[in-house]
Tab-separated table of C-alpha atoms in Angstrom:
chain	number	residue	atom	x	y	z
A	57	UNK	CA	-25.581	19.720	-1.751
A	58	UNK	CA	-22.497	17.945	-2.970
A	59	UNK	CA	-23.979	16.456	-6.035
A	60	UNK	CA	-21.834	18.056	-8.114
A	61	UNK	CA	-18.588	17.362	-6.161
A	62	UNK	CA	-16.389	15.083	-8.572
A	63	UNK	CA	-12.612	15.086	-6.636
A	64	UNK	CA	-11.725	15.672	-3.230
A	65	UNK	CA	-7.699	16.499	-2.880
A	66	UNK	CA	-6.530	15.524	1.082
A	67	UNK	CA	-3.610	17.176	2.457
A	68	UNK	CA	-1.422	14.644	4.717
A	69	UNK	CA	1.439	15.352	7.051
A	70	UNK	CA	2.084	11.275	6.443
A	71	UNK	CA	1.813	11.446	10.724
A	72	UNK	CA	-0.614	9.570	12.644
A	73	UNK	CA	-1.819	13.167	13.590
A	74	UNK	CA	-3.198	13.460	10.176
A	75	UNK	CA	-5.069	10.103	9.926
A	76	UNK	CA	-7.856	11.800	11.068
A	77	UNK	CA	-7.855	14.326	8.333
A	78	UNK	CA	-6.936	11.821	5.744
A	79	UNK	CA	-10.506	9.555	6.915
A	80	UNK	CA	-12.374	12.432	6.994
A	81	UNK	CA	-11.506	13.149	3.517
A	82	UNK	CA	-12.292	9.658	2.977
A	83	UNK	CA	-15.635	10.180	3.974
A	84	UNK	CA	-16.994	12.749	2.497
A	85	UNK	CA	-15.154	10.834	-0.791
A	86	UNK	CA	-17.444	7.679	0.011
A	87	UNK	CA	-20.633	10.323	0.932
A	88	UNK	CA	-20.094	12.203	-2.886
A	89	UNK	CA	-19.095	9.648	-4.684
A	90	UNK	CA	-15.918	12.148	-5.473
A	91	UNK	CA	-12.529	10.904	-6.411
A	92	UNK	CA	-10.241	11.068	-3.566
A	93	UNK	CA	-6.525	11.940	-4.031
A	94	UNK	CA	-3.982	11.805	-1.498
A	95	UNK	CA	-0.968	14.456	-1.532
A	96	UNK	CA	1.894	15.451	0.315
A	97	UNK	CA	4.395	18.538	-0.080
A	98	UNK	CA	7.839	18.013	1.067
A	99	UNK	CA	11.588	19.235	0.679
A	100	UNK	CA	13.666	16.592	0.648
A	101	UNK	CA	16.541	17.220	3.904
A	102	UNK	CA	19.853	18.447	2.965
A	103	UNK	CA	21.952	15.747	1.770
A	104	UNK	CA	24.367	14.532	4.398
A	105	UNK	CA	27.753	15.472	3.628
A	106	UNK	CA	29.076	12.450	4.965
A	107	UNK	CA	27.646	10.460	2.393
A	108	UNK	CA	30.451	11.457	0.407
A	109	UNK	CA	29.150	12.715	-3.352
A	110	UNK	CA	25.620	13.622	-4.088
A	111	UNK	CA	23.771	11.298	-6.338
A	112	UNK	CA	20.454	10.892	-7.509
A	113	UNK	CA	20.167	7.184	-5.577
A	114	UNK	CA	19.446	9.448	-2.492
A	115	UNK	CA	16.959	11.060	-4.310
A	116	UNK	CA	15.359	7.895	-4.558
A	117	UNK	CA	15.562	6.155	-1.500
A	118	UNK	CA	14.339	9.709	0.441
A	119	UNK	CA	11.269	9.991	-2.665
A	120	UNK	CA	10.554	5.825	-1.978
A	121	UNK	CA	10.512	6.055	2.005
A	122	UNK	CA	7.703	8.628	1.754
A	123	UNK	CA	5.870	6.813	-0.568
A	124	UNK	CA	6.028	3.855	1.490
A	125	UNK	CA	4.590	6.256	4.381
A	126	UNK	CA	1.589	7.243	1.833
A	127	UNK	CA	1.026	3.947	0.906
A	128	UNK	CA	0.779	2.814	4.445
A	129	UNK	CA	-1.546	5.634	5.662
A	130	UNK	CA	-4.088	5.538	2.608
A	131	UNK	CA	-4.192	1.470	3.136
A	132	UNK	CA	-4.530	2.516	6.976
A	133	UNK	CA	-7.037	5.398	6.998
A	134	UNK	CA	-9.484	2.829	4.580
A	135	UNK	CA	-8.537	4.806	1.686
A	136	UNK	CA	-7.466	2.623	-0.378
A	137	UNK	CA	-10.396	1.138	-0.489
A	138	UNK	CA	-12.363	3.808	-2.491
A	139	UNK	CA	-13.471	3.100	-5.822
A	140	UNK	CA	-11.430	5.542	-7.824
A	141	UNK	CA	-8.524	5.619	-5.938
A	142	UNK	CA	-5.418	4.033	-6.905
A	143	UNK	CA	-1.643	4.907	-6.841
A	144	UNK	CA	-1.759	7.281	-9.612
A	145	UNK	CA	-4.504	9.128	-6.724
A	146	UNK	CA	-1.196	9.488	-4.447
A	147	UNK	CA	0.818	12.248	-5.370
A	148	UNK	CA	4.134	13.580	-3.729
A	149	UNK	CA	4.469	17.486	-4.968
């Protein structure tokens, strides 16, 4: 039925609440033989005025932290462990 199936895109919240969604994707990845990739969509927060001046190191630390949390939840969930799935298969939009 899924013979044809060549990527599977999960959705993740990055919570432990999605874990479930992020194996089950996982799953029918491993069943196919389809190229998993992992994304999440996110606004970064409004930039703490008490920081003083905006700068783009902020940017980076905020954009790092949830790649941390991706990394940890793919490595978690068994994910990473897919043939075909690598960092470039975890995308932040």
């Amino acid at each position: 039925m899924f013979n044809n199936l060549k990527t599977i895109v999960i959705g993740t919240t990055l919570t432990a609440e999605s874990d479930w969604i992020v194996r089950t994707g996982a799953a029918i990845a491993r069943a196919t033989g389809a190229v998993p990739w992992l994304v999440y969509a996110y606004n970064l927060q409004a930039f703490p005025s008490e920081l003083g001046a905006f700068d783009n190191a902020w940017i980076e630390e905020q954009t790092q932290i949830l790649r941390q949390r991706m990394d940890r939840q793919a490595r978690e969930t068994g994910l990473d462990q897919l043939p075909g799935f690598g960092a470039d298969q975890a995308c932040l939009a």
